[in-house]
Short mmCIF file of C-alpha atoms in Angstrom, two decimals:
data_model
loop_
_atom_site.label_atom_id
_atom_site.label_comp_id
_atom_site.label_asym_id
_atom_site.label_seq_id
_atom_site.Cartn_x
_atom_site.Cartn_y
_atom_site.Cartn_z
CA MET A 1 -0.11 0.04 -0.11
CA ARG A 2 1.66 3.38 -1.12
CA ALA A 3 2.15 5.82 1.82
CA LEU A 4 0.23 9.02 1.51
CA ARG A 5 2.39 11.93 0.93
CA LEU A 6 1.00 15.52 2.13
CA PRO A 7 2.44 18.68 0.86
CA ARG A 8 5.32 20.14 2.80
CA ARG A 9 3.38 23.29 4.03
CA ILE A 10 0.53 21.19 5.46
CA LEU A 11 3.12 18.91 7.31
CA VAL A 12 4.81 22.08 8.72
CA PHE A 13 1.51 23.60 9.79
CA ALA A 14 0.28 20.22 11.45
CA LEU A 15 3.69 19.84 13.22
CA ALA A 16 3.42 23.34 14.46
CA VAL A 17 -0.14 22.80 15.91
CA LEU A 18 1.19 19.38 17.64
CA ALA A 19 4.10 21.08 19.10
CA VAL A 20 1.85 23.70 20.97
CA GLY A 21 -0.08 21.24 22.65
CA PRO A 22 -2.49 21.93 25.56
CA GLY A 23 -1.35 24.57 28.12
CA CYS A 24 0.76 26.83 25.53
CA GLY A 25 -0.79 30.14 25.41
CA ARG A 26 -4.57 30.69 26.24
CA PRO A 27 -6.66 27.63 25.21
CA GLY A 28 -7.80 27.80 21.58
CA ASP A 29 -5.97 31.30 20.85
CA GLY A 30 -3.22 29.89 18.62
CA ALA A 31 -0.88 32.29 20.46
CA ASP A 32 2.38 30.35 19.70
CA ILE A 33 1.35 29.07 16.19
CA PRO A 34 3.48 31.06 13.72
CA GLN A 35 1.51 33.77 12.08
CA PRO A 36 2.62 35.68 8.92
CA VAL A 37 1.84 39.16 10.45
CA TYR A 38 4.54 41.46 11.86
CA SER A 39 3.11 41.69 15.41
CA TRP A 40 3.54 37.93 15.75
CA LEU A 41 6.93 37.75 14.18
CA ASP A 42 8.11 40.70 16.30
CA ARG A 43 7.11 39.17 19.52
CA ASN A 44 8.17 35.66 18.89
CA VAL A 45 11.05 35.95 16.55
CA PHE A 46 12.63 39.26 16.24
CA GLN A 47 12.35 40.25 19.89
CA ALA A 48 12.87 36.73 21.27
CA LYS A 49 15.76 35.44 19.09
CA CYS A 50 17.57 38.25 17.12
CA LEU A 51 17.99 41.27 19.20
CA GLY A 52 21.32 39.94 20.65
CA CYS A 53 22.82 41.04 17.30
CA HIS A 54 20.24 43.38 15.76
CA ALA A 55 19.18 46.04 18.28
CA THR A 56 19.66 49.76 18.49
CA GLY A 57 23.28 50.60 19.34
CA ASN A 58 24.43 46.79 18.48
CA ALA A 59 22.94 46.29 14.95
CA ALA A 60 25.06 43.97 13.07
CA TYR A 61 25.52 45.14 9.40
CA GLY A 62 23.07 48.14 10.32
CA VAL A 63 20.23 45.81 10.52
CA ASP A 64 18.06 46.94 13.39
CA LEU A 65 15.13 44.54 14.34
CA SER A 66 13.98 46.60 17.47
CA SER A 67 10.98 48.21 15.72
CA TYR A 68 9.23 48.10 12.50
CA ALA A 69 10.27 51.55 11.43
CA ARG A 70 13.92 50.56 11.91
CA LEU A 71 13.50 47.28 10.17
CA GLN A 72 12.06 49.01 7.21
CA VAL A 73 15.05 51.42 6.64
CA THR A 74 17.74 48.85 6.80
CA GLY A 75 16.65 47.58 3.29
CA SER A 76 16.70 43.99 4.67
CA VAL A 77 13.01 43.79 3.67
CA VAL A 78 11.69 44.30 0.04
CA ALA A 79 8.11 44.25 0.44
CA GLY A 80 6.42 41.51 -1.77
CA ASP A 81 9.92 39.79 -2.84
CA PRO A 82 11.04 37.43 -0.12
CA ALA A 83 13.96 36.32 -2.44
CA ARG A 84 15.44 39.78 -2.33
CA SER A 85 14.97 40.26 1.50
CA THR A 86 18.07 39.36 3.53
CA LEU A 87 15.93 38.98 6.45
CA TYR A 88 14.38 35.96 4.78
CA THR A 89 17.26 34.42 2.97
CA GLN A 90 19.51 34.60 6.16
CA ALA A 91 16.89 32.83 8.08
CA PHE A 92 16.24 30.34 5.44
CA SER A 93 19.90 29.54 5.10
CA GLY A 94 20.46 29.20 8.93
CA LEU A 95 22.77 32.16 9.17
CA MET A 96 20.48 33.98 11.40
CA PRO A 97 19.91 33.75 14.30
CA LYS A 98 23.84 33.67 14.67
CA GLY A 99 25.23 31.29 17.16
CA ALA A 100 21.63 29.83 17.92
CA ALA A 101 19.15 27.17 16.84
CA ARG A 102 17.83 27.63 13.24
CA LEU A 103 14.34 29.10 13.09
CA SER A 104 11.70 26.41 12.66
CA ASP A 105 10.32 25.75 9.17
CA ALA A 106 6.98 27.15 10.30
CA GLU A 107 8.54 30.43 11.47
CA ILE A 108 10.56 30.72 8.30
CA GLU A 109 7.60 30.24 6.22
CA ALA A 110 5.60 32.80 8.29
CA ILE A 111 8.54 35.40 7.52
CA GLU A 112 8.17 34.47 3.88
CA ALA A 113 4.55 34.92 3.74
CA TRP A 114 4.44 38.20 5.61
CA ILE A 115 7.14 39.69 2.97
CA ARG A 116 5.26 38.30 0.14
CA ALA A 117 1.96 39.75 1.36
CA GLY A 118 3.54 43.22 1.46
CA ALA A 119 5.53 43.28 4.84
CA GLU A 120 2.92 45.48 6.52
CA ASP A 121 2.76 46.71 10.19
CA ASP A 122 -0.39 45.39 11.58
CA THR A 123 0.29 47.09 14.92
CA ALA A 124 -0.04 50.57 13.23
CA VAL A 125 -2.95 52.80 14.48
CA VAL A 126 -4.84 53.75 11.37
CA VAL A 127 -6.31 57.16 11.84
CA PRO A 128 -9.46 57.59 9.76
CA ALA A 129 -9.40 60.58 7.26
CA ALA A 130 -11.27 63.64 8.15
CA ALA A 131 -14.49 64.34 6.15
CA PRO A 132 -14.04 67.02 3.56
CA VAL A 133 -15.19 70.53 4.30
CA VAL A 134 -16.58 73.00 1.84
CA SER A 135 -15.82 76.66 2.93
CA ALA A 136 -16.34 78.80 -0.14
CA VAL A 137 -17.06 78.73 -3.94
CA THR A 138 -16.18 81.07 -6.87
CA PRO A 139 -18.11 82.39 -8.51
CA VAL A 140 -21.23 82.14 -6.53
CA SER A 141 -23.68 82.22 -9.38
CA GLY A 142 -24.04 81.32 -13.03
CA PRO A 143 -26.61 80.77 -15.96
CA LYS A 144 -29.26 77.90 -15.33
CA ASN A 145 -27.87 76.14 -18.51
CA GLY A 146 -24.66 75.39 -16.67
CA GLY A 147 -21.28 75.52 -17.95
CA THR A 148 -19.79 77.60 -15.19
CA THR A 149 -16.33 76.76 -14.08
CA ILE A 150 -16.42 77.07 -10.19
CA THR A 151 -13.73 76.67 -7.89
CA LEU A 152 -14.17 75.17 -4.27
CA SER A 153 -12.11 75.96 -1.16
CA GLY A 154 -11.95 73.87 1.83
CA THR A 155 -10.16 71.02 3.52
CA GLY A 156 -9.90 67.14 2.99
CA PHE A 157 -10.56 67.17 -0.75
CA SER A 158 -9.16 63.69 -2.13
CA SER A 159 -8.18 62.59 -5.46
CA GLY A 160 -11.28 60.95 -7.02
CA ILE A 161 -13.76 63.26 -5.09
CA ALA A 162 -17.13 63.75 -6.57
CA VAL A 163 -18.93 67.03 -6.53
CA SER A 164 -22.81 67.68 -6.57
CA VAL A 165 -24.43 71.06 -7.48
CA GLY A 166 -28.10 71.15 -6.63
CA GLY A 167 -28.16 67.36 -6.81
CA SER A 168 -26.56 66.88 -10.19
CA ASP A 169 -22.87 65.98 -10.86
CA CYS A 170 -20.24 68.74 -11.53
CA THR A 171 -18.19 67.61 -14.61
CA GLY A 172 -14.50 67.77 -15.11
CA VAL A 173 -13.57 67.76 -11.47
CA MET A 174 -9.82 68.56 -11.07
CA VAL A 175 -8.32 68.52 -7.45
CA SER A 176 -5.50 70.87 -7.32
CA SER A 177 -4.79 70.35 -3.61
CA ALA A 178 -6.50 69.16 -0.40
CA GLY A 179 -8.00 72.44 -0.31
CA THR A 180 -8.81 73.53 -3.64
CA LEU A 181 -10.76 71.98 -6.58
CA SER A 182 -12.63 72.99 -9.58
CA CYS A 183 -15.47 71.61 -11.93
CA VAL A 184 -17.95 72.88 -14.33
CA THR A 185 -21.57 73.13 -13.12
CA PRO A 186 -24.53 71.14 -14.71
CA ALA A 187 -27.72 72.74 -15.87
CA HIS A 188 -30.35 73.45 -13.21
CA GLY A 189 -33.51 75.59 -12.65
CA ALA A 190 -33.03 78.92 -11.37
CA GLY A 191 -32.63 79.29 -7.80
CA VAL A 192 -30.20 78.76 -4.85
CA VAL A 193 -28.68 75.19 -4.47
CA ASP A 194 -26.29 73.35 -2.06
CA ILE A 195 -22.82 71.94 -3.17
CA THR A 196 -21.78 68.65 -1.76
CA VAL A 197 -18.50 66.80 -2.18
CA THR A 198 -17.84 63.08 -1.42
CA ASN A 199 -14.48 61.64 -1.00
CA PRO A 200 -13.78 58.07 -2.43
CA ASP A 201 -14.17 56.63 1.26
CA GLY A 202 -17.73 57.93 1.28
CA GLN A 203 -17.41 60.83 3.68
CA THR A 204 -19.10 63.91 2.59
CA GLY A 205 -19.16 67.59 3.13
CA SER A 206 -21.74 70.26 2.13
CA LEU A 207 -22.14 73.99 1.84
CA ALA A 208 -25.72 75.27 1.95
CA GLY A 209 -26.98 77.68 -0.33
CA ALA A 210 -23.54 77.94 -1.96
CA PHE A 211 -24.45 78.52 -5.50
CA THR A 212 -27.21 80.36 -7.49
CA TYR A 213 -28.56 79.49 -10.90
CA ASN A 214 -29.57 82.84 -12.51
CA ASP A 215 -32.63 82.68 -14.71
CA VAL A 216 -30.51 83.39 -17.87
CA VAL A 217 -28.87 81.37 -20.70
CA LEU A 218 -25.23 82.09 -21.80
CA ALA A 219 -23.63 80.64 -24.89
CA THR A 220 -21.22 77.67 -23.84
CA PRO A 221 -17.88 77.21 -25.72
CA THR A 222 -17.70 74.01 -27.56
CA ILE A 223 -14.49 72.44 -28.95
CA GLY A 224 -14.77 70.68 -32.30
CA SER A 225 -11.22 69.72 -32.86
CA VAL A 226 -7.49 70.42 -31.58
CA SER A 227 -4.71 70.28 -34.05
CA PRO A 228 -2.19 68.71 -33.68
CA GLY A 229 -3.74 66.17 -31.43
CA SER A 230 -0.27 65.28 -29.84
CA GLY A 231 3.05 66.95 -28.86
CA THR A 232 5.91 66.43 -26.67
CA THR A 233 5.89 66.34 -22.81
CA ALA A 234 8.32 69.39 -22.81
CA GLY A 235 5.46 71.52 -24.20
CA GLY A 236 6.04 74.25 -26.74
CA THR A 237 3.63 72.64 -29.34
CA ALA A 238 1.86 75.32 -31.37
CA LEU A 239 -1.90 74.39 -31.00
CA THR A 240 -4.97 75.28 -32.93
CA VAL A 241 -8.39 74.90 -31.18
CA ASP A 242 -11.68 75.12 -33.35
CA GLY A 243 -15.07 75.28 -31.94
CA ALA A 244 -17.76 77.67 -31.17
CA ASN A 245 -18.61 80.69 -28.78
CA PHE A 246 -15.11 81.60 -27.70
CA GLU A 247 -15.00 85.00 -26.25
CA ALA A 248 -12.08 87.50 -26.19
CA GLY A 249 -9.92 86.83 -23.18
CA ALA A 250 -10.73 83.20 -23.03
CA THR A 251 -8.08 80.79 -21.64
CA VAL A 252 -7.10 77.22 -22.79
CA ILE A 253 -6.23 74.52 -20.17
CA LEU A 254 -4.66 71.15 -21.01
CA GLY A 255 -4.60 68.67 -18.32
CA GLY A 256 -4.87 71.39 -15.54
CA ALA A 257 -2.02 73.40 -17.00
CA SER A 258 -2.75 76.55 -18.94
CA CYS A 259 -1.82 77.00 -22.56
CA THR A 260 0.50 80.19 -23.13
CA GLY A 261 0.41 82.94 -25.72
CA VAL A 262 -3.38 82.42 -26.00
CA THR A 263 -4.89 84.22 -29.04
CA VAL A 264 -8.76 84.28 -29.63
CA VAL A 265 -8.49 84.55 -33.41
CA SER A 266 -12.38 84.55 -33.67
CA ALA A 267 -15.43 83.06 -31.95
CA THR A 268 -14.48 79.61 -33.68
CA ARG A 269 -10.71 79.50 -33.29
CA ILE A 270 -8.13 80.10 -30.62
CA THR A 271 -4.19 79.53 -30.94
CA CYS A 272 -1.90 78.93 -28.19
CA THR A 273 1.41 77.19 -27.07
CA THR A 274 1.17 73.81 -24.95
CA PRO A 275 2.56 73.69 -21.40
CA ALA A 276 4.87 70.97 -20.23
CA HIS A 277 3.03 67.98 -18.95
CA ALA A 278 3.46 64.31 -18.02
CA ALA A 279 2.96 61.66 -20.78
CA GLY A 280 -0.45 60.69 -21.56
CA ALA A 281 -3.77 61.87 -23.06
CA VAL A 282 -5.36 64.93 -21.25
CA ASP A 283 -8.67 66.91 -21.57
CA VAL A 284 -8.60 70.25 -23.43
CA ARG A 285 -10.81 72.98 -21.82
CA VAL A 286 -11.59 76.49 -23.14
CA ALA A 287 -12.89 78.97 -20.19
CA ASN A 288 -14.65 82.17 -21.18
CA VAL A 289 -14.44 85.18 -19.13
CA SER A 290 -18.02 85.10 -18.44
CA GLY A 291 -17.41 81.78 -16.56
CA GLN A 292 -18.68 79.23 -19.13
CA SER A 293 -16.43 76.51 -20.28
CA GLY A 294 -16.40 73.75 -22.68
CA THR A 295 -14.25 70.39 -22.70
CA LEU A 296 -12.85 68.18 -25.24
CA ALA A 297 -12.16 64.94 -23.39
CA SER A 298 -8.72 63.43 -24.19
CA GLY A 299 -8.42 66.11 -26.80
CA PHE A 300 -4.65 66.28 -26.66
CA THR A 301 -1.89 63.55 -26.15
CA TYR A 302 1.54 64.17 -24.49
CA ALA A 303 4.01 61.72 -26.05
CA VAL A 304 7.51 60.89 -24.78
CA SER A 305 9.93 62.06 -27.63
CA ALA A 306 12.88 59.86 -28.65
CA THR A 307 15.24 61.90 -26.74
CA PHE A 308 17.20 60.87 -23.52
CA SER A 309 16.05 63.77 -21.53
CA SER A 310 12.40 62.84 -22.38
CA ILE A 311 12.87 59.20 -21.84
CA PHE A 312 15.01 59.86 -18.50
CA GLN A 313 11.98 62.32 -17.08
CA ASN A 314 9.06 60.12 -18.23
CA ILE A 315 10.39 56.51 -18.13
CA LEU A 316 13.70 55.85 -16.35
CA GLN A 317 13.45 58.16 -13.58
CA PRO A 318 9.78 57.39 -12.59
CA LYS A 319 9.54 53.79 -13.39
CA CYS A 320 13.10 52.20 -13.38
CA ASN A 321 15.27 54.11 -10.87
CA SER A 322 13.51 52.59 -7.90
CA CYS A 323 15.86 49.52 -8.68
CA HIS A 324 18.39 50.83 -11.15
CA ALA A 325 20.07 53.68 -9.32
CA GLY A 326 23.01 54.05 -6.82
CA ASN A 327 25.02 51.12 -5.08
CA GLY A 328 22.03 48.86 -5.11
CA ALA A 329 21.42 48.71 -8.94
CA PRO A 330 21.16 45.00 -9.96
CA LYS A 331 24.23 43.83 -11.92
CA GLY A 332 25.46 47.23 -11.84
CA VAL A 333 22.86 48.44 -14.30
CA ASP A 334 22.20 52.18 -13.26
CA TYR A 335 20.01 54.46 -15.21
CA SER A 336 20.52 57.61 -12.96
CA THR A 337 22.51 59.60 -15.49
CA TYR A 338 23.22 59.52 -19.25
CA ALA A 339 26.89 58.43 -18.55
CA LYS A 340 25.78 55.62 -16.28
CA THR A 341 23.13 54.47 -18.45
CA MET A 342 25.79 54.19 -21.50
CA SER A 343 28.52 52.71 -19.20
CA THR A 344 26.39 49.55 -18.10
CA GLY A 345 26.46 47.96 -21.52
CA SER A 346 22.62 47.67 -21.50
CA VAL A 347 22.39 50.18 -24.42
CA LEU A 348 24.21 49.45 -27.69
CA ALA A 349 23.95 52.86 -29.66
CA GLY A 350 22.28 52.07 -33.15
CA ASN A 351 21.10 48.53 -32.11
CA ALA A 352 18.15 48.24 -30.08
CA ALA A 353 17.61 44.61 -30.86
CA SER A 354 20.69 43.73 -28.72
CA SER A 355 20.19 46.30 -26.18
CA LYS A 356 19.03 45.02 -22.77
CA LEU A 357 17.22 48.16 -21.76
CA TYR A 358 14.77 47.70 -24.75
CA LEU A 359 14.73 43.98 -24.71
CA ARG A 360 13.92 43.80 -20.91
CA THR A 361 11.04 46.45 -21.40
CA ILE A 362 9.28 44.56 -24.45
CA ASP A 363 9.45 41.10 -22.71
CA GLY A 364 7.83 42.73 -19.53
CA THR A 365 10.73 41.95 -17.11
CA MET A 366 11.24 45.48 -16.41
CA PRO A 367 9.98 47.52 -14.86
CA LYS A 368 9.88 44.94 -11.98
CA ASN A 369 6.78 44.70 -9.94
CA ALA A 370 5.23 47.47 -11.81
CA SER A 371 3.03 47.88 -14.97
CA PRO A 372 4.64 47.13 -18.20
CA LEU A 373 5.73 50.09 -20.41
CA SER A 374 3.12 51.08 -23.16
CA ALA A 375 3.72 50.30 -26.74
CA ALA A 376 4.45 53.85 -27.46
CA GLU A 377 7.13 54.05 -24.71
CA GLU A 378 8.80 50.96 -25.93
CA THR A 379 8.88 52.27 -29.48
CA THR A 380 10.24 55.47 -28.31
CA ILE A 381 13.22 53.69 -26.48
CA GLN A 382 13.81 51.67 -29.63
CA THR A 383 13.77 54.76 -31.95
CA TRP A 384 16.37 56.70 -29.45
CA ILE A 385 18.63 53.67 -29.38
CA ASN A 386 18.48 52.94 -33.19
CA ASN A 387 19.04 56.64 -33.76
CA GLY A 388 22.52 56.46 -32.12
CA ALA A 389 21.20 56.88 -28.27
CA LEU A 390 22.55 60.45 -28.10
CA ASN A 391 22.44 62.74 -25.09
CA ASP A 392 20.50 65.76 -26.03
#
């Protein structure tokens, strides 16, 4: 008869339960069974078995396990990646605790599971965010057909906040800071209405009688087209906006940043120069001096240009340098400057097909633990390398 073989993790857990036995901890509370949470590991492993070498003032190799905060700053734990966490690898190999019995398999697996789950601190006190407060609105009135851009002042505004004016949704909400946001009023019957904001966590704040809809109708600007439809993240693209009901003095806003050199050519055309902005599609909004505004959703796309400065600003620095910068750069591949990028051998000027920087992005292995680069970003890197990988 073939012996039944159980998975190793089940055997480890079963042995841990048997080892506890009656009388260990409070009956039934599982106090001594290894748990993949910081509070258990700190109490039963770090404090009990590691502080002889890894405590404040006596931290071997600078690794201090006396508190969660000190543990995090040492770099011995890489959240989500046990294989790169020396806390786990040293315990697994039996090198830690030094001069003492190796941690049990269950304890080691608890450390691994805790790191893989994000290495969070379950002892931290979470303070609920305060509810948002609306203290003022500008302007305080507008026409009943809506289209008025209003600015709300207050506190506690979060990204993703919703704004209601008289029970209907304000559109194009843009949060400038925790104390300022703007949006465009919906149509509503004449009269005084309340404004209510709702954060993503469900908390709300209201200002009674905050806005008055006047019994008048003003022409709302509309945008039919934007040309060209894309430009570089550095800005400086000459833009033509065609539409209707543009007033003298109107402004043009792209993704929250104002166009410069605005010229209202006519009631149907405006020209301006794009500001700098991060890569991606943005809304284009025209705001008349009367307060009315119109928006073309995703009307303009900021693209990463095939230059090192643009690639560094939009790709390498925000998406790659968390791993590939400084002394901890894997295999010495450092993208923190142009000189270091070129000296690592990961970029072969004129040959993207043999350049690891390009190959590792298209196969999805880089950026590690992050979303893959877009096809447009990959093509930009490819073009820059094939054009000679020059430093602009």
